[in-house]
PDB file of C-alpha atoms in Angstrom:
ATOM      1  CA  UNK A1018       0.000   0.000   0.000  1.00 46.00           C
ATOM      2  CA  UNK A1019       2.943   2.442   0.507  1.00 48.00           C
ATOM      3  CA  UNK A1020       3.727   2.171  -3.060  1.00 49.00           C
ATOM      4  CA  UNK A1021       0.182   3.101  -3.907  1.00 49.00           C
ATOM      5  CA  UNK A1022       0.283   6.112  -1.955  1.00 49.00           C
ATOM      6  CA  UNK A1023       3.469   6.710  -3.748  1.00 48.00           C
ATOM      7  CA  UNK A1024       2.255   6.784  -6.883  1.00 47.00           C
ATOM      8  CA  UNK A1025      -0.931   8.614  -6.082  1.00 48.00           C
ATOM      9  CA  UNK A1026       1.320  11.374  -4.636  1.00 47.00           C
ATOM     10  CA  UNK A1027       3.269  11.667  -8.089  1.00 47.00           C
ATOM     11  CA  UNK A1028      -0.060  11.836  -9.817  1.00 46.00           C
ATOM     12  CA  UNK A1029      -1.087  14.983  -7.473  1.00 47.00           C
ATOM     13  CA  UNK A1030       2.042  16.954  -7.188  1.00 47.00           C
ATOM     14  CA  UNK A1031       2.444  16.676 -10.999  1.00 44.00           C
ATOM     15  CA  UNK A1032       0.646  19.481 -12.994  1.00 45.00           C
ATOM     16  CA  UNK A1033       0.082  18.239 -16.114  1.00 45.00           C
ATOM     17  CA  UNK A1034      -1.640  14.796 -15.601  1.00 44.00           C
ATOM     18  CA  UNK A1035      -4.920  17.051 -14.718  1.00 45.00           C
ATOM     19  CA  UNK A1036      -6.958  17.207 -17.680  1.00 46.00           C
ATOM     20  CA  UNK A1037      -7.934  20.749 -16.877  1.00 50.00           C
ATOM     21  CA  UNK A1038      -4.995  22.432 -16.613  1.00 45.00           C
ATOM     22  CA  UNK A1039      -2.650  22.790 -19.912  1.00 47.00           C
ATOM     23  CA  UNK A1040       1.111  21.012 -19.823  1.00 47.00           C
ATOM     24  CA  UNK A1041       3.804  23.662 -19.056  1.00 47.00           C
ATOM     25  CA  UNK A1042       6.275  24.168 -21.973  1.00 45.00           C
ATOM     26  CA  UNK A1043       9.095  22.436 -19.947  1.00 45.00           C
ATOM     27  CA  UNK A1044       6.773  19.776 -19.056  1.00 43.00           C
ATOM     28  CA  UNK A1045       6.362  19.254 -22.629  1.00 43.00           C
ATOM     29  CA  UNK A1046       9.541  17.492 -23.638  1.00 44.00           C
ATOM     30  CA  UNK A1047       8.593  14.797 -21.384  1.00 47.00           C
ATOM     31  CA  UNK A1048       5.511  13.588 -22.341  1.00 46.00           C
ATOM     32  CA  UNK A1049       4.744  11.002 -24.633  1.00 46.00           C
ATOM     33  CA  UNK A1050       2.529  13.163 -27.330  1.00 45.00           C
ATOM     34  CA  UNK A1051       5.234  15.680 -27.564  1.00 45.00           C
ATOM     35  CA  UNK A1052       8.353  13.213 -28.418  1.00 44.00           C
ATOM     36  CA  UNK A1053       6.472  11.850 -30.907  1.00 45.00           C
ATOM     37  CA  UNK A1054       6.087  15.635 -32.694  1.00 45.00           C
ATOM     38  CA  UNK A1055       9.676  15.820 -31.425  1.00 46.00           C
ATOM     39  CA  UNK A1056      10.600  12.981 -33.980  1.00 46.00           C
ATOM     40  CA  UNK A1057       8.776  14.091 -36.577  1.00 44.00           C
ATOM     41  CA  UNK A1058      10.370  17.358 -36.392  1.00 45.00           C
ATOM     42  CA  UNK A1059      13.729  15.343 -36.228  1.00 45.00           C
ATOM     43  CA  UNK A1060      12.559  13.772 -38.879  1.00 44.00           C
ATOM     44  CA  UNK A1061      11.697  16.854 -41.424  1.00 44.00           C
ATOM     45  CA  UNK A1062      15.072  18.193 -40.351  1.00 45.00           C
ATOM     46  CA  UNK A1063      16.829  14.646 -41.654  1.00 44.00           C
ATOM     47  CA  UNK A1064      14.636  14.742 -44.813  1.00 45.00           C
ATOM     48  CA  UNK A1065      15.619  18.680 -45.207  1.00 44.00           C
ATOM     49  CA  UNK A1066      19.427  17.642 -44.874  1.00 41.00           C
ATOM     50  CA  UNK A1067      19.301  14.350 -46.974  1.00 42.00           C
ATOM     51  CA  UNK A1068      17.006  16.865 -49.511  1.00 43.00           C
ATOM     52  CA  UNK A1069      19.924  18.797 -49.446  1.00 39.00           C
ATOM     53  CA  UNK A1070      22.610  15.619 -49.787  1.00 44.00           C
ATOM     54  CA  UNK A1071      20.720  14.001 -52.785  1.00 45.00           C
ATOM     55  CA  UNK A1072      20.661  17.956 -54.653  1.00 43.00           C
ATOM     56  CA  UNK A1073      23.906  18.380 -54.009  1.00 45.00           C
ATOM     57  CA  UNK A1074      24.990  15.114 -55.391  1.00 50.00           C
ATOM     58  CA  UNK A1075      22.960  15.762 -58.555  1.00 50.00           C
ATOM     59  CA  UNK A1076      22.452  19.617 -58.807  1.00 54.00           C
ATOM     60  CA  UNK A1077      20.569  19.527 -62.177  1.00 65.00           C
ATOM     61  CA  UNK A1078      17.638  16.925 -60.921  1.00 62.00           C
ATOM     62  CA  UNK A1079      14.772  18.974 -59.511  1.00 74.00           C
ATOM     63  CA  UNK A1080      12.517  16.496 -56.847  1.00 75.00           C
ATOM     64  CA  UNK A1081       9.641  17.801 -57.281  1.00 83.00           C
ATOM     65  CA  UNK A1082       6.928  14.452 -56.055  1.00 87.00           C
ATOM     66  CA  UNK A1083       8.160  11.504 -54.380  1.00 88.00           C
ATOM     67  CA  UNK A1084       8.179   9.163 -57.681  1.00 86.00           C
ATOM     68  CA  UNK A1085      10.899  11.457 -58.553  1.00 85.00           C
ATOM     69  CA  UNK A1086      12.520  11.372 -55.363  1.00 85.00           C
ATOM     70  CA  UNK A1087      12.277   7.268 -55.895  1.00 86.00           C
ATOM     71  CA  UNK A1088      14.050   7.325 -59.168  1.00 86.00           C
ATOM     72  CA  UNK A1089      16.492   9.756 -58.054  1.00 86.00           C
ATOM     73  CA  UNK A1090      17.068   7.388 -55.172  1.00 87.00           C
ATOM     74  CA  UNK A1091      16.819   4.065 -57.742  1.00 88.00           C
ATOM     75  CA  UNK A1092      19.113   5.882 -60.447  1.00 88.00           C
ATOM     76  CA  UNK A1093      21.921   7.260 -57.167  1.00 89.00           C
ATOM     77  CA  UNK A1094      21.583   3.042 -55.926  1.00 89.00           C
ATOM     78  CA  UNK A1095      22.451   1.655 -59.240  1.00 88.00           C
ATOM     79  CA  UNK A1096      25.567   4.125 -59.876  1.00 88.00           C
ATOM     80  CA  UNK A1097      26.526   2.957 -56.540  1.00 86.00           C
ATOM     81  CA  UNK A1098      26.548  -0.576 -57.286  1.00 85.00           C
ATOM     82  CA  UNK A1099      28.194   0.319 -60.688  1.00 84.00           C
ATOM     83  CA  UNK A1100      30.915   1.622 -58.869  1.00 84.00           C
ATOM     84  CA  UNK A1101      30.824  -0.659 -55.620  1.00 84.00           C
ATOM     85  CA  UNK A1102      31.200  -3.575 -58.817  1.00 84.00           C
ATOM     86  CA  UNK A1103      33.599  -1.304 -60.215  1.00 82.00           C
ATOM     87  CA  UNK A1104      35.673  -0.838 -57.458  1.00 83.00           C
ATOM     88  CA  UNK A1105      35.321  -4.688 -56.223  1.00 83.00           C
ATOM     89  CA  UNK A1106      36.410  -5.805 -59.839  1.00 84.00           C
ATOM     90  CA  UNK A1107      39.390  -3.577 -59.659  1.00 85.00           C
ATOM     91  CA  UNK A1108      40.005  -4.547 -55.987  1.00 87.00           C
ATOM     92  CA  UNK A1109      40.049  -8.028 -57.345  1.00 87.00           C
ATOM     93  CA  UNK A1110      42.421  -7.508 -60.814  1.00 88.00           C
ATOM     94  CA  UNK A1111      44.999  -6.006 -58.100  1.00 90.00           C
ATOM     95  CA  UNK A1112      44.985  -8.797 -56.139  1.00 91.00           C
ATOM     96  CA  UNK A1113      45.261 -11.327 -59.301  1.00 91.00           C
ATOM     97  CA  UNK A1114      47.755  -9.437 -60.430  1.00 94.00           C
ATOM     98  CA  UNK A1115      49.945  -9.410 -57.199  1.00 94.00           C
ATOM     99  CA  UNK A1116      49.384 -13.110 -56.937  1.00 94.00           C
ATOM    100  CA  UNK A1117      50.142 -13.571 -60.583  1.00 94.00           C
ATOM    101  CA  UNK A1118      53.526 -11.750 -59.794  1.00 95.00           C
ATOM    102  CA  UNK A1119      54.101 -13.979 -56.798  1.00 95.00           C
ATOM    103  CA  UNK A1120      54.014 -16.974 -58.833  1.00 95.00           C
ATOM    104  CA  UNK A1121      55.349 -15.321 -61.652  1.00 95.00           C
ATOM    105  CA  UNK A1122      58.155 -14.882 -58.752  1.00 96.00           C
ATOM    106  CA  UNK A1123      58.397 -18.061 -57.012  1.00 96.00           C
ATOM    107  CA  UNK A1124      58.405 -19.715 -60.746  1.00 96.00           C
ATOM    108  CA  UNK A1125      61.529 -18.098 -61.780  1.00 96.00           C
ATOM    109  CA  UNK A1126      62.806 -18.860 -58.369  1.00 97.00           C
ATOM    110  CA  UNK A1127      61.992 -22.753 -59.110  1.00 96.00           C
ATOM    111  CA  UNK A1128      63.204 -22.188 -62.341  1.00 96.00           C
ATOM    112  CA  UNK A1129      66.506 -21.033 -61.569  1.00 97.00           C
ATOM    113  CA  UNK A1130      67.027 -23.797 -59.177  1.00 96.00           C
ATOM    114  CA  UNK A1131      65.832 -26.021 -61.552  1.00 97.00           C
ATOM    115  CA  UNK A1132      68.314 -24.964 -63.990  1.00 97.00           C
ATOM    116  CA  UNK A1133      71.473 -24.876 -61.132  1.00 97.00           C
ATOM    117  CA  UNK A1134      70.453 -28.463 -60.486  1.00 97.00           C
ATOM    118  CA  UNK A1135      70.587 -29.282 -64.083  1.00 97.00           C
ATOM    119  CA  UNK A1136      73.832 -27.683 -64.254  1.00 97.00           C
ATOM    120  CA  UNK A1137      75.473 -29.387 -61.240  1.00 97.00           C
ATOM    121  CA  UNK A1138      74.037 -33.284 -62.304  1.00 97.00           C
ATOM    122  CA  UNK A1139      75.902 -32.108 -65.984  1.00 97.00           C
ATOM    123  CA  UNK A1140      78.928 -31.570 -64.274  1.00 96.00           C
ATOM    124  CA  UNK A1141      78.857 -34.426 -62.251  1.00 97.00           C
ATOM    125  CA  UNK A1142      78.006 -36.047 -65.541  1.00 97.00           C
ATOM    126  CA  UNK A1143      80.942 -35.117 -67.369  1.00 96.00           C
ATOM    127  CA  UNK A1144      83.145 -35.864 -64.475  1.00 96.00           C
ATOM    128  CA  UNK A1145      82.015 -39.602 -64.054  1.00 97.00           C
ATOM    129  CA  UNK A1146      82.015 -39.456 -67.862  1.00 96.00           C
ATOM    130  CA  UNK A1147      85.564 -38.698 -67.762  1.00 96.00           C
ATOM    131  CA  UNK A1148      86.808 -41.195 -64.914  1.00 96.00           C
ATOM    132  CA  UNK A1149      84.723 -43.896 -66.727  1.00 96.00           C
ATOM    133  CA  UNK A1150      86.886 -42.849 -69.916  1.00 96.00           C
ATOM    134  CA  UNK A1151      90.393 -42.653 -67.788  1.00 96.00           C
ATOM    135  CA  UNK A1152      89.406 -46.468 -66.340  1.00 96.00           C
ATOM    136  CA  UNK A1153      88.608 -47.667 -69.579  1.00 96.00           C
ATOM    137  CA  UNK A1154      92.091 -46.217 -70.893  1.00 95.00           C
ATOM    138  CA  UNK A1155      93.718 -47.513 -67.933  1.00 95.00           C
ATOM    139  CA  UNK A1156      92.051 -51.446 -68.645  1.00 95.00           C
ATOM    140  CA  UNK A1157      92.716 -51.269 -72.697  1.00 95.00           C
ATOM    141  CA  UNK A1158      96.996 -50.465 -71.296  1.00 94.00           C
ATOM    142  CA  UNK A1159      97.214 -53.087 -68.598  1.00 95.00           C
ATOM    143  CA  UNK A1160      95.261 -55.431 -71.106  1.00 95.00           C
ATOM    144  CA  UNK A1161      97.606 -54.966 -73.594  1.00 94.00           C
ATOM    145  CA  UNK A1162     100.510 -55.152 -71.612  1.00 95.00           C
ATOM    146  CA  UNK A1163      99.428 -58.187 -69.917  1.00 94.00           C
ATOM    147  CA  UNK A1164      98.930 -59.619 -73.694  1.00 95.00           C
ATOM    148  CA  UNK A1165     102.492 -58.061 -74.554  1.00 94.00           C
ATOM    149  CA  UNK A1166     104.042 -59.828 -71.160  1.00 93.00           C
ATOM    150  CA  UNK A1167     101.799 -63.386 -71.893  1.00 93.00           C
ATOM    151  CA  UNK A1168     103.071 -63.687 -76.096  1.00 92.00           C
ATOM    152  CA  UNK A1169     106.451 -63.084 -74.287  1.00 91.00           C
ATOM    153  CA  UNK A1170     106.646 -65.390 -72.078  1.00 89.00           C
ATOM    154  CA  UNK A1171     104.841 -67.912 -74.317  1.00 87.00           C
ATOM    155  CA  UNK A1172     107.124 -67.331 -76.960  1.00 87.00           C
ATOM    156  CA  UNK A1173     110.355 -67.609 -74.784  1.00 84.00           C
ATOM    157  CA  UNK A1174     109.087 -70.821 -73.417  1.00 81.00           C
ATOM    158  CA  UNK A1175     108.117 -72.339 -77.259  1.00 81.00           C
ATOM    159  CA  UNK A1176     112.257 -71.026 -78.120  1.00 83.00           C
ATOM    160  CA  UNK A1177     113.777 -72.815 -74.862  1.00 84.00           C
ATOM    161  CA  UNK A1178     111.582 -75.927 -73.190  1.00 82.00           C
ATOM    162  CA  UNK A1179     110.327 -76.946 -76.959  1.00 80.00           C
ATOM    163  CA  UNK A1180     114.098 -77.342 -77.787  1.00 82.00           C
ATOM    164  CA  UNK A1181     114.721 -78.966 -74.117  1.00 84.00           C
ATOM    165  CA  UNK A1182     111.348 -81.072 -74.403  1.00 84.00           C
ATOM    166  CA  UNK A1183     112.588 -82.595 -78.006  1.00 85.00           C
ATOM    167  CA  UNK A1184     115.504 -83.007 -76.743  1.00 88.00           C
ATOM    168  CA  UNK A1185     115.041 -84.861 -73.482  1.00 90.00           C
ATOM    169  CA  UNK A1186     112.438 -86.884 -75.462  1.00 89.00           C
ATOM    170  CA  UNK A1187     115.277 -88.071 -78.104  1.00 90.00           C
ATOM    171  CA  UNK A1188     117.480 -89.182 -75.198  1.00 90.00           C
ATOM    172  CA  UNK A1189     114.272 -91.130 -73.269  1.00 91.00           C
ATOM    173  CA  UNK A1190     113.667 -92.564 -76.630  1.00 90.00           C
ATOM    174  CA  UNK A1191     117.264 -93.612 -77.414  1.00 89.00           C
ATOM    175  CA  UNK A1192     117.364 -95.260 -73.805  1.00 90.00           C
ATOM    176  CA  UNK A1193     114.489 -97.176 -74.534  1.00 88.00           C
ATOM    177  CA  UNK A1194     116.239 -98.187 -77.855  1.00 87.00           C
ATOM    178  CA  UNK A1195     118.918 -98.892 -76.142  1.00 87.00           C
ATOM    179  CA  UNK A1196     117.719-101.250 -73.334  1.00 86.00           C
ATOM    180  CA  UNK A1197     115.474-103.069 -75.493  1.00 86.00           C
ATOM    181  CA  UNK A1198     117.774-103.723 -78.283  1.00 82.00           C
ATOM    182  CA  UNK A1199     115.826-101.869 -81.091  1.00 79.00           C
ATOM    183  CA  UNK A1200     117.272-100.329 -83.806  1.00 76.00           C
ATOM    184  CA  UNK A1201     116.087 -96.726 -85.038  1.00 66.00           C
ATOM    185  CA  UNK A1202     116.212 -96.719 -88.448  1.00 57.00           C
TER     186      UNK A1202
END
């Protein structure tokens, strides 16, 4: 009950909830009728300055009735998303191109390694080339010198133990003519 009296004691001490006497002007900010005019007002004053915004975007277009107002509005939304698709498409082309460049970047990059690589297994190539080369020089001499040393030898032991042979076999031949009593003839 104490918040009753409360509340009944507002409604007496406050002047403009009696529907006889008229609201004061500063109790007029403060009640609900006059905040509503209060955005309306606002509101003219927005309209005024955007009125003043769209003509000074487009100084020759005269608004005179709110179909023109709408395809001033229409006609300002579709140059916008002209340029906003302008802009993005642009936006996009730079960033293409700066990844294009990247690649374009990291490709020589690859390239070049690619090619020092190339380089480094033709040297190596050329090297082994060459010690395969040397070897097989190396093998063709000590083949032919082992050839050289083997007719040599071969041909020193045909000119002395053929001789030695033939004769040793002449005497072991006589001896068994000999003993036997058989006449060579």
């Amino acid at each position: 009950m104490a918040k009753r009296k409360t509340k009944q004691t507002r409604r007496r001490t406050s002047p403009s909830s009696s529907p006889i006497s008229p609201p004061l002007p500063f109790e007029s900010e403060k009640s609900p009728k006059s905040s509503i005019l209060n955005r309306t007002n606002d509101r003219s004053k927005t309209s005024t300055k955007k009125k003043i915004t769209i003509d000074s975007l487009s100084p020759n277009v005269k608004v005179s009735s709110i179909a023109d107002l709408k395809n001033l509005a229409s006609s300002r939304l579709d140059d916008l998303k002209r340029n906003l698709i302008d802009r993005s498409h642009s936006e996009i082309l730079k960033d293409l191109e700066a990844s294009l460049s990247r690649l374009h970047k990291r490709i020589k990059i690859q390239t070049q390694a690619s090619q020092k690589l190339m380089d480094d297994a033709e040297k190596d190539y050329t090297n082994v080339s060459k010690r395969i080369t040397e070897n097989q020089e190396a093998m063709k001499a000590s083949y032919a010198e082992f050839m050289a040393d083997a007719q040599a030898t071969s041909s020193r032991m045909l000119k002395t133990s053929i001789p030695e042979v033939s004769k040793s076999l002449e005497k072991a031949v006589d001896a068994l003519h000999s003993r036997y009593g058989v006449r060579s003839g």
